[in-house]
Coordinates of C-alpha atoms and ligand atoms in Angstrom, one line a residue:
M21 CA 0.0 0.0 0.0
I22 CA 1.4 3.4 -1.1
K23 CA 0.3 6.3 1.0
I24 CA 0.3 9.4 -1.1
L25 CA 0.0 13.0 0.1
L26 CA -1.3 15.1 -2.7
V27 CA -0.7 18.9 -2.4
E28 CA -2.8 20.6 -5.0
D29 CA -5.0 23.7 -4.7
N30 CA -6.8 23.3 -8.0
R31 CA -9.6 20.9 -7.2
G32 CA -10.1 20.1 -10.9
D33 CA -6.5 19.0 -11.2
A34 CA -6.8 17.0 -8.0
R35 CA -9.7 15.2 -9.3
L36 CA -8.0 14.3 -12.5
L37 CA -5.0 13.0 -10.7
R38 CA -7.2 10.9 -8.4
E39 CA -8.9 9.4 -11.5
A40 CA -5.6 8.7 -13.1
L41 CA -4.4 7.0 -10.0
A42 CA -7.5 4.8 -9.9
E43 CA -6.7 3.8 -13.4
S44 CA -3.1 3.0 -12.9
A45 CA -2.4 -0.7 -12.8
G46 CA -0.3 -2.1 -10.0
V47 CA -0.5 0.8 -7.6
R48 CA -2.5 0.1 -4.5
F49 CA -2.8 3.5 -2.8
E50 CA -4.3 5.6 -0.2
L51 CA -4.6 9.3 -0.9
A52 CA -4.7 12.2 1.4
H53 CA -5.4 15.5 -0.3
V54 CA -4.5 19.0 1.0
E55 CA -4.6 22.4 -0.8
R56 CA -2.0 24.4 1.1
L57 CA 1.7 23.9 1.9
G58 CA 1.2 24.7 5.6
E59 CA -1.3 22.0 5.9
A60 CA 0.9 19.6 4.0
L61 CA 3.8 20.2 6.4
R62 CA 1.5 19.6 9.4
R63 CA 0.3 16.3 7.9
L64 CA 3.9 15.3 7.3
D65 CA 4.6 15.8 11.0
E66 CA 1.6 13.7 12.0
E67 CA 1.6 10.8 9.6
A68 CA 4.1 8.6 7.7
F69 CA 3.6 8.9 3.9
S70 CA 5.3 6.9 1.2
I71 CA 5.4 9.8 -1.3
I72 CA 4.3 13.4 -1.9
L73 CA 2.8 14.7 -5.2
L74 CA 3.5 18.4 -5.0
D75 CA 2.1 21.3 -7.0
L76 CA 4.6 24.1 -7.4
S77 CA 2.1 26.9 -7.3
L78 CA 0.1 27.0 -4.1
P79 CA -1.7 29.8 -2.3
D80 CA 1.0 29.9 0.5
A81 CA 4.1 28.9 -1.5
Q82 CA 5.4 29.3 -5.0
G83 CA 8.0 27.5 -7.1
L84 CA 11.1 25.9 -5.7
E85 CA 10.4 27.2 -2.3
T86 CA 7.7 24.6 -2.1
V87 CA 10.1 21.8 -2.8
L88 CA 12.7 23.1 -0.4
K89 CA 10.3 23.4 2.5
V90 CA 8.9 19.9 2.0
H91 CA 12.5 18.5 1.7
A92 CA 13.5 20.4 4.9
R93 CA 10.6 18.9 6.8
A94 CA 10.8 15.3 5.5
S95 CA 14.1 14.7 3.8
H96 CA 13.5 11.0 3.6
L97 CA 10.3 11.4 1.5
P98 CA 10.2 11.0 -2.3
I99 CA 8.7 14.0 -4.1
V100 CA 7.0 14.1 -7.5
V101 CA 6.6 17.7 -8.7
L102 CA 3.5 18.7 -10.6
T103 CA 3.9 21.6 -13.0
G104 CA 1.1 23.3 -14.7
T105 CA 2.8 24.3 -17.9
E106 CA 5.7 22.7 -19.7
N107 CA 8.3 24.4 -17.6
D108 CA 11.3 22.2 -18.0
E109 CA 13.8 24.5 -16.4
L110 CA 11.8 24.8 -13.2
A111 CA 11.3 21.1 -13.2
A112 CA 15.0 20.4 -13.6
E113 CA 15.8 22.8 -10.8
A114 CA 13.2 21.0 -8.6
L115 CA 15.0 17.7 -9.3
R116 CA 18.3 19.3 -8.2
K117 CA 16.7 20.6 -5.0
G118 CA 15.6 17.2 -3.9
A119 CA 12.5 16.1 -6.0
Q120 CA 12.8 12.7 -7.6
D121 CA 10.5 13.2 -10.7
Y122 CA 8.1 15.7 -12.3
L123 CA 4.9 15.4 -14.2
V124 CA 3.2 17.9 -16.4
K125 CA -0.4 18.3 -15.4
G126 CA -3.0 17.7 -18.1
K127 CA -0.6 15.1 -19.7
V128 CA -0.9 12.6 -16.9
D129 CA -2.5 9.2 -17.5
G130 CA -2.8 6.3 -15.1
N131 CA 0.2 4.4 -16.4
L132 CA 2.5 7.4 -16.5
L133 CA 1.5 8.4 -12.9
G134 CA 1.8 4.9 -11.6
R135 CA 5.3 4.5 -13.2
S136 CA 6.4 7.9 -11.9
I137 CA 5.4 7.1 -8.4
R138 CA 7.2 3.8 -8.3
Y139 CA 10.2 5.3 -10.0
A140 CA 10.3 8.2 -7.5
I141 CA 10.1 5.8 -4.5
E142 CA 12.8 3.6 -5.8
R143 CA 15.1 6.5 -6.8
K144 CA 14.7 8.0 -3.4
H145 CA 15.5 4.7 -1.8
A146 CA 18.7 4.4 -3.9
E147 CA 19.6 8.0 -3.2
E148 CA 19.1 7.4 0.5
E149 CA 21.3 4.3 0.4
I150 CA 24.1 6.2 -1.4
Q151 CA 23.8 9.0 1.1
Q152 CA 23.8 6.6 4.0
N153 CA 26.9 4.8 2.6
L154 CA 28.6 8.1 2.1
R155 CA 27.8 9.2 5.7
R156 CA 29.0 5.9 7.0
L157 CA 32.2 6.2 5.0
Q158 CA 32.8 9.7 6.3
A159 CA 32.0 8.7 9.8
L160 CA 34.4 5.7 9.6
Q161 CA 37.1 8.0 8.4
E162 CA 36.5 10.5 11.1
I163 CA 36.4 7.8 13.7
E164 CA 39.6 6.4 12.4
R165 CA 41.2 9.8 12.7
A166 CA 39.9 10.3 16.2
M167 CA 41.0 6.7 17.1
S168 CA 44.6 7.7 16.7
T169 CA 44.4 9.6 19.9
L170 CA 45.4 7.7 23.0
D171 CA 42.9 9.3 25.3
L172 CA 40.1 6.9 26.1
R173 CA 37.6 9.7 26.7
T174 CA 38.1 11.3 23.3
V175 CA 37.9 7.9 21.6
L176 CA 34.6 7.1 23.2
D177 CA 33.2 10.6 22.8
V178 CA 33.8 10.6 19.0
L179 CA 32.5 7.0 18.7
L180 CA 29.2 7.7 20.5
K181 CA 28.6 10.9 18.7
K182 CA 29.1 9.4 15.3
I183 CA 27.0 6.4 16.1
D184 CA 24.2 8.7 17.1
F185 CA 24.5 10.4 13.7
L186 CA 24.6 7.0 11.8
V187 CA 21.9 5.1 13.7
P188 CA 19.2 7.7 14.4
H189 CA 16.8 7.3 17.3
S190 CA 19.2 5.1 19.2
A191 CA 21.0 5.0 22.5
T192 CA 24.5 3.6 22.7
T193 CA 26.5 2.4 25.6
V194 CA 30.0 1.1 26.2
R195 CA 30.9 -1.3 29.0
L196 CA 34.4 -2.3 29.5
Y197 CA 35.6 -5.3 31.5
D198 CA 37.4 -4.4 34.6
K199 CA 39.9 -7.1 35.7
T200 CA 39.9 -6.0 39.3
T201 CA 36.2 -6.2 39.8
A202 CA 35.7 -8.9 37.1
L203 CA 32.6 -7.1 35.9
L204 CA 31.5 -5.3 32.8
E205 CA 31.7 -1.7 34.1
P206 CA 29.5 1.1 32.6
I207 CA 32.0 3.5 31.0
A208 CA 30.1 5.8 28.5
C209 CA 26.7 6.2 27.1
H210 CA 24.7 8.4 24.7
N211 CA 21.0 9.2 24.8
I212 CA 20.5 7.4 28.1
P213 CA 20.3 9.2 31.4
E214 CA 23.9 8.6 32.5
Q215 CA 23.4 8.8 36.2
E216 CA 20.6 6.3 36.2
W217 CA 22.4 4.0 33.9
K218 CA 25.5 4.0 36.0
S219 CA 23.6 3.9 39.3
E220 CA 24.2 1.2 41.9
A221 CA 20.9 -0.6 41.5
W222 CA 21.5 -0.9 37.8
R223 CA 25.2 -1.9 38.2
G224 CA 24.0 -5.1 39.8
G225 CA 22.2 -6.1 36.6
R226 CA 24.7 -5.6 33.8
G227 CA 22.1 -7.7 32.0
V228 CA 22.1 -8.2 28.3
P229 CA 25.7 -7.0 27.5
N230 CA 26.8 -9.9 29.6
I231 CA 25.2 -12.3 27.1
V232 CA 27.4 -10.7 24.4
F233 CA 30.4 -10.8 26.7
Q234 CA 30.1 -14.4 27.5
S235 CA 29.5 -15.5 24.0
K236 CA 32.0 -13.1 22.5
S237 CA 29.6 -12.6 19.6
A238 CA 26.9 -10.3 18.4
W239 CA 23.5 -10.7 20.0
M240 CA 20.3 -8.9 19.3
T241 CA 16.6 -8.9 20.3
P242 CA 13.8 -7.0 18.7
N243 CA 12.1 -6.5 22.0
L244 CA 14.2 -6.0 25.1
Q245 CA 11.2 -5.4 27.3
S246 CA 10.0 -8.9 27.0
E247 CA 13.5 -10.5 27.2
P248 CA 13.4 -13.0 30.0
R249 CA 17.1 -12.8 30.7
L250 CA 16.9 -9.1 31.5
R251 CA 17.1 -8.3 35.2
D252 CA 15.7 -4.8 35.0
P253 CA 13.3 -4.3 32.1
E254 CA 11.8 -1.4 34.0
F255 CA 14.8 0.7 33.1
F256 CA 14.2 0.2 29.4
R257 CA 10.5 0.7 29.6
R258 CA 11.1 4.0 31.4
N259 CA 13.5 5.2 28.8
G260 CA 11.5 3.8 25.8
L261 CA 14.2 1.5 24.6
V262 CA 12.9 -1.4 22.6
S263 CA 15.3 -3.3 20.3
Y264 CA 18.9 -4.2 21.1
L265 CA 22.0 -5.1 19.3
G266 CA 25.2 -5.9 21.3
L267 CA 28.6 -6.3 19.8
P268 CA 31.7 -7.6 21.5
L269 CA 34.7 -5.2 21.5
I270 CA 37.6 -7.5 20.6
A271 CA 41.2 -6.5 20.1
K272 CA 44.1 -8.9 19.7
D273 CA 41.8 -11.8 20.4
E274 CA 40.9 -10.4 23.8
I275 CA 37.4 -9.2 24.7
L276 CA 37.6 -5.8 26.2
G277 CA 33.9 -5.0 26.6
V278 CA 30.6 -4.6 24.8
L279 CA 29.2 -1.9 22.5
S280 CA 25.4 -1.8 22.8
F281 CA 22.8 -0.2 20.6
Y282 CA 19.2 0.4 21.7
T283 CA 16.5 1.7 19.4
K284 CA 13.4 3.7 20.5
E285 CA 11.2 1.9 18.1
E286 CA 11.1 -1.8 17.3
H287 CA 13.8 -2.4 14.8
R288 CA 15.3 -5.5 13.3
F289 CA 18.9 -4.8 12.6
T290 CA 19.7 -5.8 9.0
D291 CA 22.8 -7.9 8.1
Q292 CA 24.2 -4.8 6.5
E293 CA 23.7 -2.8 9.6
V294 CA 25.3 -5.5 11.8
E295 CA 28.2 -5.7 9.4
F296 CA 28.8 -2.0 9.4
L297 CA 28.4 -1.6 13.2
S298 CA 30.8 -4.6 13.7
T299 CA 33.4 -2.8 11.6
L300 CA 32.9 0.2 13.8
A301 CA 33.2 -2.0 17.0
A302 CA 36.4 -3.6 15.7
Q303 CA 37.9 -0.2 15.1
A304 CA 36.8 1.1 18.5
A305 CA 38.2 -2.0 20.2
I306 CA 41.7 -1.3 18.7
A307 CA 41.5 2.3 19.8
I308 CA 40.3 1.3 23.3
H309 CA 43.1 -1.3 23.5
N310 CA 45.7 1.2 22.5
S311 CA 44.5 3.8 25.0
Q312 CA 44.4 1.2 27.8
L313 CA 48.0 0.2 27.0
F314 CA 49.0 3.8 27.0
E315 CA 47.3 4.3 30.3
E316 CA 49.1 1.4 31.8
V317 CA 52.5 2.7 30.6
R318 CA 51.7 6.1 31.9
S319 CA 50.7 4.9 35.3
S320 CA 53.7 2.6 35.6
R321 CA 55.9 5.5 34.6
D322 CA 54.1 7.7 37.3
A323 CA 54.7 4.9 39.8
M324 CA 58.4 4.7 38.8
E325 CA 58.8 8.5 39.0
Q326 CA 57.2 8.4 42.5
A327 CA 59.5 5.6 43.5
N328 CA 62.5 7.5 42.2
K329 CA 61.4 10.6 44.1
I330 CA 61.1 8.6 47.3
K331 CA 64.5 7.0 46.7
E332 CA 66.1 10.4 46.1
E333 CA 64.5 11.9 49.2
F334 CA 65.8 9.0 51.2
L335 CA 69.3 9.4 49.8
S336 CA 69.2 13.1 50.4
V337 CA 68.1 12.7 54.1
M338 CA 70.5 9.9 54.6
S339 CA 73.5 11.7 53.1
H340 CA 72.7 14.7 55.2
E341 CA 72.6 12.7 58.3
L342 CA 75.9 10.9 57.4
R343 CA 77.8 14.1 56.8
T344 CA 77.7 15.3 60.4
P345 CA 79.3 12.3 62.0
L346 CA 81.8 12.1 59.2
N347 CA 82.9 15.6 59.8
A348 CA 83.4 14.8 63.5
I349 CA 85.5 11.7 62.5
L350 CA 87.6 13.9 60.2
G351 CA 88.1 16.6 62.8
Y352 CA 89.0 14.3 65.7
T353 CA 91.3 12.1 63.5
E354 CA 93.2 15.3 62.3
M355 CA 93.6 16.4 65.9
V356 CA 95.1 13.0 66.9
R357 CA 97.3 12.9 63.8
D358 CA 98.6 16.4 64.5
G359 CA 99.6 15.3 68.0
M360 CA 97.1 17.5 69.8
Q361 CA 96.1 14.6 72.0
G362 CA 99.6 13.4 72.8
P363 CA 102.5 12.0 70.7
V364 CA 101.8 9.7 67.7
N365 CA 104.4 7.5 66.3
E366 CA 105.1 7.2 62.5
Q367 CA 103.2 4.0 62.0
Q368 CA 100.2 5.3 63.8
Q369 CA 100.4 8.5 61.7
R370 CA 100.4 6.5 58.5
C371 CA 97.3 4.6 59.7
L372 CA 95.6 7.9 60.6
E373 CA 96.5 9.3 57.2
K374 CA 94.7 6.3 55.6
V375 CA 91.7 6.9 57.8
L376 CA 91.6 10.5 56.8
T377 CA 91.9 9.8 53.0
R378 CA 89.2 7.2 53.2
T379 CA 86.9 9.4 55.2
Q380 CA 87.5 12.3 52.8
E381 CA 86.5 10.0 49.9
L382 CA 83.4 9.0 51.8
L383 CA 82.6 12.7 52.3
T384 CA 83.1 13.4 48.6
M385 CA 80.7 10.6 47.7
I386 CA 78.1 11.8 50.1
N387 CA 78.4 15.3 48.8
G388 CA 77.9 14.0 45.3
I389 CA 74.7 12.2 46.4
L390 CA 73.5 15.4 48.0
Q391 CA 74.2 17.4 44.9
V392 CA 72.3 15.1 42.7
T393 CA 69.3 14.8 45.0
S394 CA 69.0 18.5 45.6
M395 CA 67.2 18.9 42.3
E396 CA 67.6 22.5 41.3
A397 CA 71.2 23.0 42.5
P398 CA 73.0 21.6 39.4
R399 CA 71.1 23.9 37.0
K400 CA 71.7 27.2 38.7
T401 CA 74.8 29.0 37.5
H402 CA 76.6 32.0 38.8
L403 CA 78.4 33.5 35.8
Q404 CA 81.4 35.7 36.4
P405 CA 84.5 36.6 34.4
V406 CA 87.2 34.0 35.1
N407 CA 90.8 34.4 34.2
L408 CA 91.4 30.9 32.9
N409 CA 95.2 31.1 33.2
S410 CA 95.1 31.8 37.0
F411 CA 92.1 29.5 37.4
L412 CA 94.1 26.6 36.0
D413 CA 97.3 27.5 37.9
D414 CA 95.2 27.4 41.0
L415 CA 93.7 24.0 40.1
R416 CA 97.1 22.6 39.2
S417 CA 98.5 23.5 42.6
T418 CA 95.9 21.4 44.4
Y419 CA 97.4 18.3 42.6
E420 CA 101.0 19.1 43.5
F421 CA 101.2 16.8 46.5
P422 CA 103.4 13.8 46.8
S423 CA 101.6 10.6 46.0
D424 CA 102.4 6.9 46.1
R425 CA 100.6 6.4 42.8
Q426 CA 102.8 6.0 39.7
V427 CA 100.7 8.4 37.7
K428 CA 102.2 11.7 36.4
L429 CA 100.1 14.7 35.6
H430 CA 100.9 16.9 32.6
W431 CA 99.3 20.3 32.2
D432 CA 99.0 22.0 28.9
Y433 CA 97.5 25.5 28.7
R434 CA 98.7 29.1 28.0
D435 CA 97.4 32.5 26.9
L436 CA 93.8 31.7 27.6
P437 CA 91.1 34.3 27.5
I438 CA 89.1 35.8 30.4
F439 CA 86.0 33.9 30.0
E440 CA 82.5 34.3 31.6
T441 CA 81.6 31.1 33.4
D442 CA 80.6 29.6 36.7
A443 CA 84.1 29.0 38.3
E444 CA 82.8 26.6 40.9
K445 CA 81.1 24.4 38.4
L446 CA 84.0 24.4 36.0
R447 CA 86.3 23.5 38.9
H448 CA 84.0 20.6 39.9
I449 CA 83.9 19.4 36.3
L450 CA 87.6 19.3 35.8
Q451 CA 88.4 18.0 39.3
N452 CA 86.0 15.1 38.7
L453 CA 87.5 14.2 35.3
I454 CA 91.1 14.5 36.6
N455 CA 90.2 12.4 39.7
N456 CA 88.6 9.7 37.6
A457 CA 91.6 9.7 35.2
V458 CA 94.0 9.3 38.1
K459 CA 91.7 6.7 39.8
F460 CA 91.4 4.5 36.6
T461 CA 95.1 4.8 35.6
P462 CA 97.1 2.3 37.7
Q463 CA 100.2 3.6 36.0
G464 CA 101.1 6.0 33.2
H465 CA 100.1 9.6 32.9
V466 CA 97.2 12.0 32.9
A467 CA 97.2 15.0 30.6
V468 CA 95.0 18.1 31.2
A469 CA 94.8 20.5 28.3
A470 CA 92.8 23.7 27.7
R471 CA 92.5 25.7 24.5
Y472 CA 90.5 28.5 23.0
V473 CA 89.1 27.5 19.6
L474 CA 88.9 30.9 17.9
E475 CA 87.0 30.0 14.8
R476 CA 84.2 28.2 16.8
H477 CA 84.3 30.5 19.8
R478 CA 84.6 27.7 22.1
M479 CA 86.7 26.7 25.1
E480 CA 87.9 23.2 25.0
F481 CA 89.1 21.2 28.0
K482 CA 90.6 17.8 27.6
V483 CA 91.5 15.2 30.2
C484 CA 93.3 12.2 28.8
D485 CA 94.7 9.2 30.5
T486 CA 96.6 6.0 29.8
G487 CA 94.4 3.9 32.1
I488 CA 92.1 0.9 31.9
G489 CA 89.8 2.5 29.3
I490 CA 86.0 1.9 28.9
P491 CA 84.5 -0.8 26.7
P492 CA 82.5 0.7 23.7
D493 CA 79.2 -0.8 24.9
K494 CA 79.6 0.9 28.3
L495 CA 80.3 4.3 27.0
P496 CA 76.6 5.4 26.8
I497 CA 75.9 4.5 30.4
I498 CA 78.8 6.2 32.2
F499 CA 77.0 9.5 32.3
E500 CA 73.9 8.0 33.9
K501 CA 73.1 8.2 37.6
F502 CA 74.6 5.4 39.7
R503 CA 76.1 3.6 36.7
Q504 CA 79.6 2.2 36.5
V505 CA 81.3 0.0 34.0
D506 CA 82.0 -2.5 36.7
G507 CA 78.9 -2.6 38.9
S508 CA 79.8 -5.8 40.7
E509 CA 80.2 -6.1 44.5
T510 CA 83.8 -7.0 44.0
R511 CA 84.8 -4.1 41.8
L512 CA 88.3 -2.8 42.1
Y513 CA 87.6 1.0 42.2
G514 CA 85.6 3.0 44.7
G515 CA 82.9 5.5 43.9
V516 CA 79.1 5.4 43.5
G517 CA 78.7 6.3 39.9
L518 CA 77.5 9.9 40.4
G519 CA 80.6 11.8 39.3
L520 CA 80.1 11.9 35.6
Y521 CA 76.4 12.3 36.0
I522 CA 76.9 15.6 37.9
V523 CA 79.7 16.6 35.5
K524 CA 77.3 16.2 32.5
Q525 CA 74.6 18.2 34.3
Y526 CA 77.0 21.0 35.1
V527 CA 78.4 21.0 31.5
E528 CA 74.9 21.3 30.1
A529 CA 74.0 24.0 32.7
L530 CA 76.9 26.0 31.2
G531 CA 75.6 25.4 27.7
G532 CA 78.3 23.0 26.7
K533 CA 78.8 19.4 25.9
I534 CA 81.0 16.5 27.0
D535 CA 82.4 13.8 24.8
V536 CA 84.4 10.7 25.5
Q537 CA 86.7 8.5 23.5
S538 CA 88.2 5.4 25.0
T539 CA 90.0 2.2 24.2
V540 CA 90.3 -0.6 26.7
D541 CA 93.8 -0.9 28.1
V542 CA 94.9 2.1 26.2
G543 CA 93.2 5.0 27.9
S544 CA 90.3 7.5 27.8
A545 CA 89.9 11.1 26.7
F546 CA 87.1 13.3 28.0
T547 CA 86.5 16.6 26.1
V548 CA 84.4 19.4 27.5
T549 CA 83.5 22.1 25.1
L550 CA 81.9 25.3 26.5
P551 CA 80.6 28.2 24.4
C552 CA 82.3 31.6 24.9
I553 CA 80.8 33.9 22.4
T554 CA 79.5 37.1 24.0
N555 CA 81.8 37.5 27.0
A556 CA 85.0 36.2 25.6
L557 CA 87.4 38.9 26.9
R558 CA 91.0 38.5 26.3
A559 CA 93.6 38.2 29.0
P560 CA 96.3 40.8 28.5
G561 CA 98.8 39.7 25.9
G562 CA 97.0 36.4 25.2
N563 CA 96.4 35.1 21.7
G564 CA 94.0 32.5 22.7
I565 CA 95.9 29.6 21.5
A566 CA 97.3 26.9 23.8
A567 CA 99.5 24.1 22.8
Ligands
LIG2 P1 82.5 6.7 40.0 O1 82.1 7.4 41.3 O2 82.1 5.3 40.0 O3 83.8 6.9 39.5 P2 81.6 8.3 37.7 O4 80.2 8.7 37.3 O5 82.6 9.3 37.9 O6 81.4 7.3 39.0 O7 82.1 7.3 36.6 C1 81.2 6.3 36.2 C2 82.0 5.1 35.7 O8 82.7 5.4 34.4 C3 83.1 4.7 36.6 O9 82.7 3.8 37.6 C4 84.1 4.0 35.6 O10 83.6 2.7 35.4 C5 83.9 4.8 34.3 N1 85.0 5.8 34.2 C6 84.9 7.1 34.4 N2 86.1 7.7 34.1 C7 86.9 6.8 33.6 C8 88.2 6.8 33.1 N3 89.0 7.9 33.0 N4 88.8 5.6 32.7 C9 88.1 4.5 32.8 N5 86.8 4.4 33.3 C10 86.2 5.5 33.7

């Protein structure tokens, strides 16, 4: 049965059309006739028609405006335009504006009319399908774009909004399986009162989506309200939800949850719809899976950062507490060594010397830990003009003490500029590199060199040794916190693996970089390069070149 709405103000024409319709073979129809557009629009709101026959010249609307208004009110409805004269142009324009066919009044017979009606309905149907496919394609593309985000909220928001657009008059929900509660938890919904849906009483049910979850396959019912497996049909009755389609959200063979569709009118989901929505569900599942992975990584990173913070706080407090008694040990031992508590023989003195050296090493270590753990300290710099020649003379003098080690120190610098830098940090950097070089060179020599590289406006400091060297695979780790080439309990050399970490932090705070070249059993060379562009003042008489 085809339900026709005829909009025609000329009663004679209306009668002729009705007669033609009665003649047309194969069209079983029911006709409603109105004379004005206003009335037609009202009827369209109230009833469902299969087609509208529309005169283009009405008392309350003329020409194309008529088509546009009908189309705006009922875009799904096929329109056959009726023109009084042979106005081809107007008819063609009407087709462009949304009508499916046109007929010239006075030339209509039963066959022509019947054919036109069937053709218009079919054409509209085909157009709708194309439109629907286009919308689906677009929506899939948009969803795919949105799915690349790793934020679960955004993924779900886009998904639910697009579904609303594609499956009109529906409500959608997403439940995800929570491993800790072992339940399908309500996560997001659209077109359902969220609070009520998520509320405690309802949570107990988890009803139909569970069927989908258990079977890991699509499940549907045309009428939820009479579904015996449903614990709380009242909820659906209250919200006018009738038919149901549930799809499993599966990614990498693992079921993550259930995507549910509810329609407000009884609806049998077609194979095509199920196929399309399943594609959507598969896409959504991948996005959900990715965002969950990302969430896991982020929270384990947060936990690691938190653990690191606690470790650093602990180290900081511990080091601080250790420093006080160590200073007391140093002070008292010095007093005893210097004979302030009575005479000390040579052997005792040597022992006390050892105690003092070891204690001093311990203090250096603890200071290192404190420096690393007091977070902002390494980054702050106090720049001032430094006369590098006197600075290095001074540094060199601290190494001019007799030592039982068979390591010789060579110094190579002259005519260096006055250079704006943080003297304390620079001293710390060089001392650390020199101390390491001495420490890791059982015998041989350590060379300290400094030069101003004029063409690159750089200061370059080099500390080379003929020591044990560093294996290539260990080179990347030596600048990391608490990392040593030999991390074993039985390692030969002392230290806690903080020295180079602090050195690197300081070098970077001064805007420079540090490089290392090393060969096992041959030696290592550390090079620190610092920029000296703006404040590179020259020391009197210096030419900036060192040997
Ligand atoms: P540590 O307190 O252990 O010396 P560092 O951060 O100063 O810590 O150095 C890290 C590691 O790098 C050392 O434990 C050592 O294995 C290696 N290293 C540093 N300097 C040298 C060097 N000149 N020769 C050989 N190995 C070195």
